[in-house]
Amino acid sequence: MIEAEQHRYFAYAEGVGRAHGHVIEAPSFEAAAVGYTEIYAPPVDADDEIRVFVAELDGGREHCFVIDLGDGQAEPCG
């Protein structure tokens, strides 16, 4: 099995801010958001969701994901 190429991202959750962000190595923005959530357990909102911002360290692009803890799905912020 071939492993996906890992990239470096900076991830942080809404409510805790960039000062509490961390560098995450993952194959995609979405995987970095989920990985951040699994490792650092950021605060959950009233809908049982976590909003995570992920920035590419090499390119600077940033994406936002809402992670639903009920089903474990990560969707782009809307």
CSV table of C-alpha atoms in Angstrom, one decimal:
chain,number,residue,atom,x,y,z
A,1,MET,CA,0.0,0.0,0.0
A,2,ILE,CA,1.3,3.4,-0.9
A,3,GLU,CA,1.0,6.1,1.7
A,4,ALA,CA,-0.3,9.5,0.7
A,5,GLU,CA,2.2,12.4,0.7
A,6,GLN,CA,2.2,14.3,4.0
A,7,HIS,CA,2.0,18.1,4.1
A,8,ARG,CA,2.4,20.5,7.0
A,9,TYR,CA,-0.5,22.5,8.1
A,10,PHE,CA,-1.3,24.9,11.0
A,11,ALA,CA,-4.7,24.1,12.6
A,12,TYR,CA,-6.7,25.9,15.3
A,13,ALA,CA,-10.2,25.8,16.5
A,14,GLU,CA,-12.8,28.6,16.7
A,15,GLY,CA,-13.0,29.7,20.3
A,16,VAL,CA,-9.4,29.0,21.2
A,17,GLY,CA,-7.7,31.1,18.5
A,18,ARG,CA,-4.5,30.9,16.6
A,19,ALA,CA,-2.4,31.2,19.8
A,20,HIS,CA,-3.5,27.6,20.6
A,21,GLY,CA,-3.0,26.2,17.2
A,22,HIS,CA,-0.6,23.4,16.3
A,23,VAL,CA,1.4,22.1,13.3
A,24,ILE,CA,-0.2,19.0,11.9
A,25,GLU,CA,1.2,16.6,9.3
A,26,ALA,CA,-1.5,15.1,7.1
A,27,PRO,CA,-2.2,14.2,3.5
A,28,SER,CA,-5.0,16.9,3.1
A,29,PHE,CA,-6.6,19.9,4.7
A,30,GLU,CA,-9.5,17.8,5.8
A,31,ALA,CA,-7.3,15.2,7.3
A,32,ALA,CA,-5.4,17.9,9.2
A,33,ALA,CA,-8.7,19.3,10.6
A,34,VAL,CA,-9.8,15.8,11.8
A,35,GLY,CA,-6.3,15.1,13.2
A,36,TYR,CA,-6.2,18.3,15.1
A,37,THR,CA,-9.6,17.5,16.6
A,38,GLU,CA,-8.5,14.0,17.6
A,39,ILE,CA,-5.3,15.1,19.2
A,40,TYR,CA,-6.2,18.4,20.9
A,41,ALA,CA,-9.9,18.0,21.7
A,42,PRO,CA,-11.0,21.6,21.1
A,43,PRO,CA,-14.2,22.9,22.6
A,44,VAL,CA,-17.5,21.7,21.2
A,45,ASP,CA,-20.4,24.0,20.4
A,46,ALA,CA,-24.1,23.5,21.3
A,47,ASP,CA,-24.7,21.5,18.0
A,48,ASP,CA,-21.9,19.0,19.0
A,49,GLU,CA,-19.6,20.4,16.3
A,50,ILE,CA,-16.1,21.9,16.2
A,51,ARG,CA,-15.1,24.6,13.7
A,52,VAL,CA,-11.4,24.1,12.7
A,53,PHE,CA,-9.3,26.5,10.5
A,54,VAL,CA,-6.4,24.9,8.6
A,55,ALA,CA,-3.6,26.8,6.9
A,56,GLU,CA,-1.1,25.3,4.5
A,57,LEU,CA,2.4,26.1,5.9
A,58,ASP,CA,4.1,26.1,2.5
A,59,GLY,CA,1.4,27.9,0.4
A,60,GLY,CA,-0.6,29.9,2.9
A,61,ARG,CA,-4.0,28.8,1.7
A,62,GLU,CA,-6.5,28.4,4.5
A,63,HIS,CA,-9.7,26.3,4.7
A,64,CYS,CA,-12.4,26.0,7.4
A,65,PHE,CA,-14.1,22.8,8.3
A,66,VAL,CA,-17.0,22.0,10.6
A,67,ILE,CA,-16.5,18.6,12.3
A,68,ASP,CA,-19.7,16.9,13.4
A,69,LEU,CA,-18.9,14.7,16.4
A,70,GLY,CA,-22.1,12.8,16.0
A,71,ASP,CA,-21.1,11.2,12.7
A,72,GLY,CA,-17.4,12.1,12.5
A,73,GLN,CA,-17.8,13.9,9.2
A,74,ALA,CA,-15.8,17.1,8.3
A,75,GLU,CA,-17.6,19.5,5.9
A,76,PRO,CA,-16.3,22.8,4.5
A,77,CYS,CA,-17.6,25.8,6.5
A,78,GLY,CA,-20.7,27.3,5.0
